[in-house]
XYZ file of C-alpha atoms in Angstrom:
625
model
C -3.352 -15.010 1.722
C -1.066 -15.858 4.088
C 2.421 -14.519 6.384
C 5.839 -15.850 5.134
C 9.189 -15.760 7.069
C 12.838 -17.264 6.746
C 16.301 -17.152 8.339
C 19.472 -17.991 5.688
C 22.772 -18.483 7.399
C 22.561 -18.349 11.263
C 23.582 -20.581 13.451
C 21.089 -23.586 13.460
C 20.165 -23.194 17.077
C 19.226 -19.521 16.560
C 17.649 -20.523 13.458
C 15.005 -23.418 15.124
C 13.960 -21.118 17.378
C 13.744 -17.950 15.624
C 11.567 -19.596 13.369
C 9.235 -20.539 15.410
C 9.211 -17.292 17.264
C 8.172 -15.878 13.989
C 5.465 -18.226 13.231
C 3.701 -17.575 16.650
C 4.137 -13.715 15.679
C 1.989 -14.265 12.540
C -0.772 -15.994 13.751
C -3.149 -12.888 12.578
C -2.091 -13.176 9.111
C -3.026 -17.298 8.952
C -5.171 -18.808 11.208
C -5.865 -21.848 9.888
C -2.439 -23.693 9.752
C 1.133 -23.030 9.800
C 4.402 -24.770 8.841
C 8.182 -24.911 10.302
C 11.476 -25.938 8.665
C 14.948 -26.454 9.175
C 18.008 -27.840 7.699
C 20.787 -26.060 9.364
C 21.358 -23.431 6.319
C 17.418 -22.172 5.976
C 14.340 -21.935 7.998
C 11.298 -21.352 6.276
C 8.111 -19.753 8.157
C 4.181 -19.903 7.725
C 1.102 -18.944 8.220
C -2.395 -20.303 6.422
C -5.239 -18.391 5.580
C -6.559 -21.058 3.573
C -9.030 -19.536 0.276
C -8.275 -22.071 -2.518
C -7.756 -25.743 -1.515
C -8.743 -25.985 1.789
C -7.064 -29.040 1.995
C -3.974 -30.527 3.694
C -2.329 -30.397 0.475
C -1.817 -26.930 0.439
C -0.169 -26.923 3.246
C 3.194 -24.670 3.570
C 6.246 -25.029 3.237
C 5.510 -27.207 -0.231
C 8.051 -29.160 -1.393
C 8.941 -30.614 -5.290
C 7.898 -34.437 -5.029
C 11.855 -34.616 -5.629
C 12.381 -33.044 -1.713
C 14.825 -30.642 -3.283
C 12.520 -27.016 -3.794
C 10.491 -25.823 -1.309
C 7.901 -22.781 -1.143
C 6.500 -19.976 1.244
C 3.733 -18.010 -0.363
C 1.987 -14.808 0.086
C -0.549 -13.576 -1.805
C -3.160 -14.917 -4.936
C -1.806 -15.708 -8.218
C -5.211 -15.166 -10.639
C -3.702 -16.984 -13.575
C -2.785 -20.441 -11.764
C -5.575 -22.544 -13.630
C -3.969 -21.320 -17.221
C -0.440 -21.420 -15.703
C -0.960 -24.740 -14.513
C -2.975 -26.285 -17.763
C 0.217 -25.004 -19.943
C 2.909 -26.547 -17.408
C 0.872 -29.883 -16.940
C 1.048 -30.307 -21.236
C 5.062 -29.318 -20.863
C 5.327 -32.701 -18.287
C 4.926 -31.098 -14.859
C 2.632 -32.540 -12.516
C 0.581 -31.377 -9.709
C -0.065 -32.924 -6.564
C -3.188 -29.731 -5.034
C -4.982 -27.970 -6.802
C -3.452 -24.679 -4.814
C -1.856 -21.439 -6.701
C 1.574 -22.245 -4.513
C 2.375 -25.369 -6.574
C 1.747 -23.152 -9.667
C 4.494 -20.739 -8.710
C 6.854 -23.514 -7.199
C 6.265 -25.641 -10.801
C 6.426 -22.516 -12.901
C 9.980 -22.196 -11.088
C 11.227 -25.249 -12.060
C 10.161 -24.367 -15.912
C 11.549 -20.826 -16.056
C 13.743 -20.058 -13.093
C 13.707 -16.064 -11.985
C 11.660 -15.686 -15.329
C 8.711 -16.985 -13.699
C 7.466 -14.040 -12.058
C 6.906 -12.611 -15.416
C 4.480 -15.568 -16.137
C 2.146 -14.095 -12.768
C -0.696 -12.115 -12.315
C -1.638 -11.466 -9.233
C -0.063 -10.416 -6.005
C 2.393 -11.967 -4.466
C 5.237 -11.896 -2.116
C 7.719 -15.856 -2.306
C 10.427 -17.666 -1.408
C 11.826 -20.778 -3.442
C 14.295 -22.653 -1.285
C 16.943 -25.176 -3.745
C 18.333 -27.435 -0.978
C 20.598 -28.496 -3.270
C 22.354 -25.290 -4.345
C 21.750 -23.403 -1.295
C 20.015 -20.798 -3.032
C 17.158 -18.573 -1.829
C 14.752 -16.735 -4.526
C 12.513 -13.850 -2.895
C 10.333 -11.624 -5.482
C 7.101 -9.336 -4.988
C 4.261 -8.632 -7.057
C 4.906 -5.715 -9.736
C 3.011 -2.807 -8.044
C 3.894 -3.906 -4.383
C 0.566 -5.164 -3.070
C 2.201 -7.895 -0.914
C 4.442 -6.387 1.507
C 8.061 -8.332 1.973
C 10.283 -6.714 4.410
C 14.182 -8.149 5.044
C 17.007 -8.029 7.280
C 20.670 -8.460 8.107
C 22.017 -9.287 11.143
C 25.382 -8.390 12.332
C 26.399 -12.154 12.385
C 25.761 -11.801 8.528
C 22.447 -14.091 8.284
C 19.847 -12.356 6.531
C 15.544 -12.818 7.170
C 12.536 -11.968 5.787
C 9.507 -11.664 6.748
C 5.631 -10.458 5.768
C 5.713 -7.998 8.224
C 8.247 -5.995 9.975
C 7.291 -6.818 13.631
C 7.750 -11.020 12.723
C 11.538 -10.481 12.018
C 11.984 -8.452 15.805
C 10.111 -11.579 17.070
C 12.893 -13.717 16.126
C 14.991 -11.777 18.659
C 17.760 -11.999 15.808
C 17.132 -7.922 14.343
C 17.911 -5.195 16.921
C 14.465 -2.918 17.727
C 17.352 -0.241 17.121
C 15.184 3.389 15.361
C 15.972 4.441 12.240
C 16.369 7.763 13.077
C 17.633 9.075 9.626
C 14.459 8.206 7.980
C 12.327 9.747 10.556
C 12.167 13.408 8.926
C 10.247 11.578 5.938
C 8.086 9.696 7.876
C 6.684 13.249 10.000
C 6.796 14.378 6.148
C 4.499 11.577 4.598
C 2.979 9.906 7.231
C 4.877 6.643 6.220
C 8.719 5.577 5.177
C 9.155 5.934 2.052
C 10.743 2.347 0.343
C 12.888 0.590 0.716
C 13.294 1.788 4.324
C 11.845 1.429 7.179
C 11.721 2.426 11.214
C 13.947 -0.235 11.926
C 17.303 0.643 11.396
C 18.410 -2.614 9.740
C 15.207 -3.642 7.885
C 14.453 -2.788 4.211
C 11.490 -3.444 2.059
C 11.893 -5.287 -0.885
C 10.446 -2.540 -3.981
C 7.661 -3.370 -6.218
C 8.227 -5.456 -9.037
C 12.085 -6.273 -7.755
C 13.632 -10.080 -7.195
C 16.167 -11.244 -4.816
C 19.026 -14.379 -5.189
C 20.154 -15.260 -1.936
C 23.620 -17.610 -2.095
C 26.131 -18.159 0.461
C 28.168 -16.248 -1.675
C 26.303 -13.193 -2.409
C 23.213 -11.155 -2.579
C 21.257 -9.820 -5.817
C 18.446 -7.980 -5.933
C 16.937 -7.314 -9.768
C 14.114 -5.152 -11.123
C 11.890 -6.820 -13.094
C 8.903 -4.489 -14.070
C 8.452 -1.168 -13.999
C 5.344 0.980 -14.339
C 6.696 3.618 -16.994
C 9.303 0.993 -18.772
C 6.579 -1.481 -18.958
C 3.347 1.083 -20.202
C 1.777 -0.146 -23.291
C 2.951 1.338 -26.302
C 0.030 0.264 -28.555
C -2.254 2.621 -25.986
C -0.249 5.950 -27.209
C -2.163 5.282 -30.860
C -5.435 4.224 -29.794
C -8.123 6.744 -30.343
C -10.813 7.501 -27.931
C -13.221 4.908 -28.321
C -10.683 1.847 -28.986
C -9.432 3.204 -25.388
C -12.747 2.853 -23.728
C -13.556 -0.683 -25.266
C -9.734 -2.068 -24.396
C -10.217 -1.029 -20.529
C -13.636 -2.293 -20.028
C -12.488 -5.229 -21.670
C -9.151 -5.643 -19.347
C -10.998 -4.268 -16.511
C -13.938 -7.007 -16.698
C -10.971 -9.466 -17.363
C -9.481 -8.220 -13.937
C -12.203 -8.483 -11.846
C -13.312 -11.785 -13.394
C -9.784 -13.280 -12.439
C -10.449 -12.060 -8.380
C -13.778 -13.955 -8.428
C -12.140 -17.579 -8.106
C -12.317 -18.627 -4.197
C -13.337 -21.584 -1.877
C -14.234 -19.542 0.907
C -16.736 -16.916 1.123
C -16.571 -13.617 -1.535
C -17.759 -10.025 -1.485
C -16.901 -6.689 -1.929
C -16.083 -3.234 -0.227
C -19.061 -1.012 -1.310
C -18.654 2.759 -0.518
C -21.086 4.109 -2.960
C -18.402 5.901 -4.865
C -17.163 5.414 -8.706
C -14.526 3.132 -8.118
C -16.401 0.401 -5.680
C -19.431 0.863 -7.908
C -17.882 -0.081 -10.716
C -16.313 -3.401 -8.997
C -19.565 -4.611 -7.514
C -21.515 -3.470 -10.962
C -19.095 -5.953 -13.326
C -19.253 -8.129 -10.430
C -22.728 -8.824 -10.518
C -22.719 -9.388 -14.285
C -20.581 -11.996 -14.178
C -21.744 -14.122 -10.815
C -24.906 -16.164 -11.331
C -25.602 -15.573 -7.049
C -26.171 -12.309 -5.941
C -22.709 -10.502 -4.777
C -22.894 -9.745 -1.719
C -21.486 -5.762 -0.537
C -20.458 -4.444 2.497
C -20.664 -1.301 3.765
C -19.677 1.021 7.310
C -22.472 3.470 8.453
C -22.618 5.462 11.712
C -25.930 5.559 13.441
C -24.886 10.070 13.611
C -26.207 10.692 10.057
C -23.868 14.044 10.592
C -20.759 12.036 9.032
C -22.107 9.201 6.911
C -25.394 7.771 5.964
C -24.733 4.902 3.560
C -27.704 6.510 0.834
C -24.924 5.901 -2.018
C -24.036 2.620 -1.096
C -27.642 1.133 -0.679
C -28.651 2.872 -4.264
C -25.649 1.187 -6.085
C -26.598 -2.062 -3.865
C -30.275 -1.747 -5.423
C -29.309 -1.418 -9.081
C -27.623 -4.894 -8.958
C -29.576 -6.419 -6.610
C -26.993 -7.814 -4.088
C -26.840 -9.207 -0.617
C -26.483 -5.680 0.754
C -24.658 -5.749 4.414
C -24.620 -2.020 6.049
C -22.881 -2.298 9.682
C -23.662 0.402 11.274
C -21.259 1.410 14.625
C -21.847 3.824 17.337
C -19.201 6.158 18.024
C -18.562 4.471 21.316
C -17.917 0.762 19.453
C -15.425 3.149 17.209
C -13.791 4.309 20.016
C -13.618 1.121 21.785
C -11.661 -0.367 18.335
C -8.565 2.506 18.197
C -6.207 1.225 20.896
C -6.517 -2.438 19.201
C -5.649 -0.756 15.791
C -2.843 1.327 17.024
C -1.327 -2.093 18.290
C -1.546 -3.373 15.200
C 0.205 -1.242 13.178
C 3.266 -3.504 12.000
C 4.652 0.309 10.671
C 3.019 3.075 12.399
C 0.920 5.419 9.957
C -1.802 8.549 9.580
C -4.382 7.069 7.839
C -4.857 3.300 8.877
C -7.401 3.328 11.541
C -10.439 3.788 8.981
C -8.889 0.771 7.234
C -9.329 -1.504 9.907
C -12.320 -0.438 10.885
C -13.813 -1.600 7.986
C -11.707 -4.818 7.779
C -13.159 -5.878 11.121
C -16.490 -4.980 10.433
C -16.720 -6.997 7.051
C -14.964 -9.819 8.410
C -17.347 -10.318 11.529
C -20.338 -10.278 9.155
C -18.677 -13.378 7.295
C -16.326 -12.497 4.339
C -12.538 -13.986 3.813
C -12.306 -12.583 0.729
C -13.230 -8.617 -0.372
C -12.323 -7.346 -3.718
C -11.623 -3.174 -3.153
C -11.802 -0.113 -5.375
C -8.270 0.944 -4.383
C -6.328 2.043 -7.177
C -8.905 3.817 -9.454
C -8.077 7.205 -8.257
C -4.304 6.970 -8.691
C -4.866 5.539 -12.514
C -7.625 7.411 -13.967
C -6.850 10.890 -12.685
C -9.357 10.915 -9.646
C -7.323 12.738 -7.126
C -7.556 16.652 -7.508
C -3.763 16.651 -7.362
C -3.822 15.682 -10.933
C -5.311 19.130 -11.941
C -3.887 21.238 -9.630
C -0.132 19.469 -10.578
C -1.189 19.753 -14.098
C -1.822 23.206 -14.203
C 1.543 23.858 -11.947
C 3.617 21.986 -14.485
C 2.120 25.165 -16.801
C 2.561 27.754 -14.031
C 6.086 27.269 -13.576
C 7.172 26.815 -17.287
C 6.059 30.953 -16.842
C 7.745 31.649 -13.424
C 10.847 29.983 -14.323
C 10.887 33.133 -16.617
C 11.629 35.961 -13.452
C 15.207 35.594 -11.957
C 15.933 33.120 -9.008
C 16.439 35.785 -6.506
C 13.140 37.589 -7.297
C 11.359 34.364 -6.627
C 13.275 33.783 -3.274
C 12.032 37.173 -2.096
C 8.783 37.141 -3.230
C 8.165 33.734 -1.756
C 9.933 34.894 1.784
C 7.313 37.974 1.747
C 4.518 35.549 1.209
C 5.401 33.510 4.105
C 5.974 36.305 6.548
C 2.633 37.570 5.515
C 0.890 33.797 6.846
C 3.099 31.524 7.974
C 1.009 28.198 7.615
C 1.896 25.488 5.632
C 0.155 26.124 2.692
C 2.266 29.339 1.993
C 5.551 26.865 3.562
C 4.811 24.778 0.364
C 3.932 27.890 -1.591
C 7.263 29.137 -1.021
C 9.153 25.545 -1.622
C 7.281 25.597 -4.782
C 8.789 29.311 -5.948
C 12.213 28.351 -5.772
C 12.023 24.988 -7.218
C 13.271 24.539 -10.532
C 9.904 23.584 -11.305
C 9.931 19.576 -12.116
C 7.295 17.362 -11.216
C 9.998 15.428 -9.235
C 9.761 18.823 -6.712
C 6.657 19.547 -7.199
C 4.448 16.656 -6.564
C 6.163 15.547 -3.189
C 5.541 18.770 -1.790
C 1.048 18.119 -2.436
C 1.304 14.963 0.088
C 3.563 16.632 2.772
C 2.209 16.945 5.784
C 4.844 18.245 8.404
C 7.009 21.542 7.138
C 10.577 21.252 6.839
C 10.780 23.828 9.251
C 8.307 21.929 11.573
C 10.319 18.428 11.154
C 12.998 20.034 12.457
C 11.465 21.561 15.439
C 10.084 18.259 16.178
C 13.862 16.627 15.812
C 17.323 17.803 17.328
C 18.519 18.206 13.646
C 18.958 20.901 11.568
C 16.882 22.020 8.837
C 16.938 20.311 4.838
C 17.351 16.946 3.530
C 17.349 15.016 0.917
C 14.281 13.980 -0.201
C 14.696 9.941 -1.269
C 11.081 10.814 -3.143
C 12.597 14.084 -4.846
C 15.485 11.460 -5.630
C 13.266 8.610 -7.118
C 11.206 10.708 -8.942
C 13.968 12.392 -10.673
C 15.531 9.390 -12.279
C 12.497 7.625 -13.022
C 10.803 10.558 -15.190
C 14.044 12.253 -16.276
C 14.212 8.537 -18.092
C 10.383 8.925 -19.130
C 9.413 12.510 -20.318
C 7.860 11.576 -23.429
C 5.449 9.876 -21.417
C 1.894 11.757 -21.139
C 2.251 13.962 -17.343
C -1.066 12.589 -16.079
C 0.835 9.197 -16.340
C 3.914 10.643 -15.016
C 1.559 11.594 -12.041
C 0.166 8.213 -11.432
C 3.636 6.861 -11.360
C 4.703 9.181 -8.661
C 1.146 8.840 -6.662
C 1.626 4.547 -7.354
C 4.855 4.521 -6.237
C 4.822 7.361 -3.496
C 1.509 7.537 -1.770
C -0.699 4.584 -2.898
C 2.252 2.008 -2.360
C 3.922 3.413 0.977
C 0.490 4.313 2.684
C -2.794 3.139 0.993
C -1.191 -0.801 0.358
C 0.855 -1.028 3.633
C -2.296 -0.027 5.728
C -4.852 -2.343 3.013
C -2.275 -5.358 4.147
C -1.534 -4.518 7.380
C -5.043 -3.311 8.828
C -7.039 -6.234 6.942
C -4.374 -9.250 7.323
C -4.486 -7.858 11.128
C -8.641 -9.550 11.185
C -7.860 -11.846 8.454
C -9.643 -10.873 5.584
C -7.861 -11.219 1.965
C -8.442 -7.844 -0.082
C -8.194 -7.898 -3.409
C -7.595 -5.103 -6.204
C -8.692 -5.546 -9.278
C -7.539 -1.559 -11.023
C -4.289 -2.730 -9.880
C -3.832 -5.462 -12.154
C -1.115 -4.899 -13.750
C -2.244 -5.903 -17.841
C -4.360 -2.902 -17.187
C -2.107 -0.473 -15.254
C 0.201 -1.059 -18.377
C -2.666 -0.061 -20.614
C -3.760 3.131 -18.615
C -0.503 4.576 -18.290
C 0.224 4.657 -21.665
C -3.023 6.034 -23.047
C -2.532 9.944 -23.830
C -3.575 12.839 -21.467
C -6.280 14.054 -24.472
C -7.918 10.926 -23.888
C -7.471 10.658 -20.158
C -8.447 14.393 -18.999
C -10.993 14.265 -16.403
C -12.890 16.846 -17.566
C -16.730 17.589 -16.354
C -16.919 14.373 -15.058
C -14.802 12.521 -12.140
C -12.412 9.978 -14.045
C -14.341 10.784 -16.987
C -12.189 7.986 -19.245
C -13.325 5.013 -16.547
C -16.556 6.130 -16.063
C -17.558 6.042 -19.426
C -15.578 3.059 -20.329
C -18.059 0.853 -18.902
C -21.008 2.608 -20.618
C -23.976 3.012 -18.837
C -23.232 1.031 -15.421
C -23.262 3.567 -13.138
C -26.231 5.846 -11.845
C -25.726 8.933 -12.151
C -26.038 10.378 -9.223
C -23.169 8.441 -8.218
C -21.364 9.496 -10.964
C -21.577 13.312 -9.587
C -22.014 12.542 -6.227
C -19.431 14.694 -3.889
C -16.310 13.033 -3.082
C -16.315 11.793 0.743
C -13.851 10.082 2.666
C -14.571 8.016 5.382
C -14.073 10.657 8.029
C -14.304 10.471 11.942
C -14.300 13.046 14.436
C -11.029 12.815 15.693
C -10.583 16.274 16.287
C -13.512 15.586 18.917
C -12.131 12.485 20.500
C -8.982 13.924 20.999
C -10.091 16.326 23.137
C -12.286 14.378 25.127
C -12.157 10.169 25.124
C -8.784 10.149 23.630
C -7.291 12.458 25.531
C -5.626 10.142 27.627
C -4.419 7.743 25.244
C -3.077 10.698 22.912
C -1.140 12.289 25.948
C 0.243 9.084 26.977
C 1.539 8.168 23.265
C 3.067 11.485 22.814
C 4.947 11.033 26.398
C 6.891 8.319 24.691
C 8.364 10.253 21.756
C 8.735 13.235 24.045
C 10.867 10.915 26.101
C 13.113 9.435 22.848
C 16.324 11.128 22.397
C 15.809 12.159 19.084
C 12.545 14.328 19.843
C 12.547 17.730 21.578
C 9.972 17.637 24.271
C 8.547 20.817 24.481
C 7.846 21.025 20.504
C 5.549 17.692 20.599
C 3.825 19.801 23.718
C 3.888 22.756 22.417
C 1.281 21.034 19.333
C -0.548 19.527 21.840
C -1.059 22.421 23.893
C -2.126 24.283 21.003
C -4.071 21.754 19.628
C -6.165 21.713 22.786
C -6.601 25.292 23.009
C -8.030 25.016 19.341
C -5.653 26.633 17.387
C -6.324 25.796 13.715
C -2.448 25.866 12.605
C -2.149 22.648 14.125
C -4.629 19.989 12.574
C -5.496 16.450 14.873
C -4.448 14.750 11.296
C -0.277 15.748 12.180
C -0.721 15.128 15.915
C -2.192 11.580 15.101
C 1.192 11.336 13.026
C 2.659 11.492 16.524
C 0.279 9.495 18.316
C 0.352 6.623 16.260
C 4.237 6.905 15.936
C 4.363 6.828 19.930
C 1.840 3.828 19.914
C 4.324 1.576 17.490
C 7.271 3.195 19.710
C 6.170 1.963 22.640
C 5.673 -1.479 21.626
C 8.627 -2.145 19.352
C 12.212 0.333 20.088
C 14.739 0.050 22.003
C 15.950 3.665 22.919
């Protein structure tokens, strides 16, 4: 796990020391080396966190023993040993025993083909000093983040993180104040954009050629083109047996590590699960981590330490005071490399597990959005029936009845309620409106703009299932929560939050041989039912207690609404000054919310107005008005 950068095409002077710039701004990401190059056409960037091959040798930028391919890397390829025994019998030879020659070798034996070769995730550059060419690609479900830009001079960089490439002093720190509707809508930019006006995100499962000629980006996976077609005819217990056998497989794969191993251990299904197959195939104990607060009110860690006792592992509960939580938000909210709702828990926990000795922690992240876990799968599911009906009563019948509704309680529930009346229905409408968090009417309060947009997730959802409606609609779900939700918040604050106290996190439901499988078994075999992700749960038999099985669902949840109005105060007021002083907001909205929020007034929830705080917090630190 590492942080990669590169500048192709500036001027070579610009280029030496933009580099460098960017290699100082990624020190977070790689402590434990780093690499510069330059030839005048590319500079390559990078940081070290070293977990396999601790060695010089794997030392980055690698070059070809030939001097004319060289390598960034990003990420954990699981496969390398296999890759590597089948390229060493084809004539290729390895100088480290590191995944980054793996990639760089499987290069030279497939070209752009390679990445279909990986498992893992991943985020590269392969420089050919000889041809000039430049070729970028990220993991198929986006677990590595790689963001790029182009300059006005025409060069283009990339970069691990947005905040490396306004290092190099080469990108403008110019707002991207188009996309800001969606991010007050989602609590994150939805891909490829960003806040930067001039920086995209390269998508999931998507490749890039740089030349001096030209630039090409291709798609090379896809969740619903690539779903397993064999799954649709499985019956129910040839299901069960093929994902515990290609979830074992995945979690066996994230064991492999020189540097010390655990896992995330919240007590619920999904970490359960991890750390159970875990411990059957480690000879030492595993060793778990959880977070506990010494006010039993919000969190007591009873799941955790009864999962941690049925397998017998090196249990590690860190328990925090409130006041060591509090003390940890303004170093979070500075490092936010995109600013978002939900990523203080995240690096919470990162820090915590990382001061108590772990480089590596595999994660249960990814369980919910694959085997139906979220209660948005039922309530969508029974929508998708709902409408079929209301479609039924004329257009204009629905308008009224859905303005009448709103006049009645104008919240946002009955705001979406009334979106969801008029819509024609589709999942491509419906679903964005269950992770929306600011109103359209609200957005544009909060913006001098006037009301509707287009929705870019409206937009991508639409062409992706209008290709895929024979696909089962709990997998047409997933692909909208994957490529929505879990890959613009959940896996930019995982990278982000963790790489930010360097700690590697690995996740194993994400693996994409069995994400392929899930998403094409059907929705008779895949229906929750009585029990929470009933097809997971009993795919691994009798792992699990069951009173974690049933247990309620519980976030990790802090009393923000408390801090805000007390400790916080301060900071809140003082990040909200600097949107209230961009052009783009209006003032006396964002203190109208504030106002109201401190008088206790339940239409406006701390969750939105920490939307705004932690968007002032990454203003402050990286625009330009």
């Amino acid at each position: 796990m590492c942080g990669i950068a590169g500048i192709i095409g500036a001027r070579p002077s610009k280029m030496q020391v933009g580099i460098h710039r960017m290699v100082e701004a990624m020190q977070h990401r790689g402590p434990n080396d780093k690499g510069e190059f330059s030839d005048g056409w590319v500079a390559l960037g990078h940081r070290r966190l070293s977990i396999l091959d601790l060695t010089a040798e794997g030392r980055q930028p690698m070059w070809t023993a030939d001097g004319r391919y060289a390598i960034v890397f990003n990420g954990e390829v699981y496969n390398y040993a296999a890759l590597r025994n089948q390229l060493r019998n084809a004539g290729y030879s390895f100088r480290s025993k590191t995944d980054t020659e793996v990639i760089l070798q499987a290069y030279l034996a497939w070209g752009s083909e390679c990445v279909q070769h990986l498992n893992g995730m991943f985020a590269f550059a392969i420089y050919d000093a000889k041809t000039k060419k430049v070729f970028l690609a990220r993991d198929r479900l986006g677990i590595k983040p790689l963001y790029y830009a182009r300059t006005r001079e025409g060069s283009l960089l990339f970069a691990s993180e947005v905040r490396t490439l306004l290092a190099s002093r080469l990108v403008d720190r110019k707002l991207n104040q188009e996309i800001l509707p969606f991010y007050l809508a989602y609590q994150s930019v939805p891909a490829p954009d960003t806040l930067i006006e001039d920086v995209k995100m390269l998508l999931p499962g998507h490749s890039m050629i740089v030349t001096p000629e030209a630039i090409r980006i291709t798609r090379y996976w896809h969740l619903l083109d690539d779903a397993c077609t064999a799954a649709r005819y499985h019956g129910e217990r040839a299901a069960k047996k093929e994902i515990h056998r290609r979830l074992s497989k995945a979690i066996e794969r994230r064991l492999v590590s020189d540097v010390p191993l655990g896992a995330f251990l919240s007590g619920g299904i999904d970490s359960s699960i991890v750390v159970g197959l875990m411990s059957r195939m480690k000879e030492e104990r595993v060793h778990t981590f959880s977070v506990a607060f010494d006010n039993p009110e919000f969190q007591d860690g009873h799941y955790a330490r009864l999962v941690a006792k049925r397998f017998n592992t090196r249990h590690n509960e860190v328990t925090l005071t409130f006041d060591q939580l509090l003390e940890q938000i303004p170093d979070a909210l500075s490092t936010q490399d995109q600013p978002s709702g939900d990523g203080i828990n995240t690096y919470v926990v990162s820090k915590a597990v990382k001061e108590a000795g772990l480089t590596v922690a595999l994660s249960g992240l990814g369980g919910d959005e694959f085997f139906a876990g979220y209660s948005l799968f039922g309530r969508i599911a029974f929508q998708q029936r709902a409408l079929f009906l209301w479609q039924w009563f004329p257009q204009l019948f629905r308008a009224q009845f859905a303005r009448m509704l709103y006049a009645m309680n104008p919240s946002i529930a009955t705001q979406k309620l009334k979106r969801l009346m008029v819509s024609n229905g589709s999942l491509a409408e419906v679903y964005p409106l269950g992770r929306q968090c600011f109103s359209e009417d609200q957005v544009a309060s909060l913006l001098h703009r006037q009301r509707g947009y287009d929705d870019p997730y409206t937009a991508l959802l639409s062409e992706s299932l209008a290709q895929h409606s024979d696909q089962p609609l709990l997998s047409r779900i997933s692909f909208a929560e994957a490529r929505t939700y879990m890959h613009d918040v959940l896996l930019r604050d995982t990278d982000q939050m963790s790489m930010a106290n360097a700690l590697e996190v690995r996740v194993p439901f994400l693996d994409h041989e069995l994400v392929s499988y899930v998403m094409g078994v059907t929705d008779t075999i895949k229906a929750p039912g009585n029990t929470p992700k009933r097809l997971l749960v009993e795919s691994v038999g009798d792992l699990l207690p069951q009173e974690v099985i049933h247990r309620p669902k519980q976030g990790f949840t802090l009393p923000f609404d408390q801090w805000m109005r007390g400790p916080l105060k301060q900071l809140c007021e003082e990040h909200l000054g600097v949107l209230a002083d961009l052009s783009v907001f209006d003032g006396n909205t964002i203190d109208g919310y504030w106002q109201a929020f401190m008088q206790g007034e339940k239409t406006v929830s701390w969750s939105r107005l920490w939307l705004l705080i932690a968007l002032g917090a990454w203003c402050g630190q990286h625009i330009n008005d």
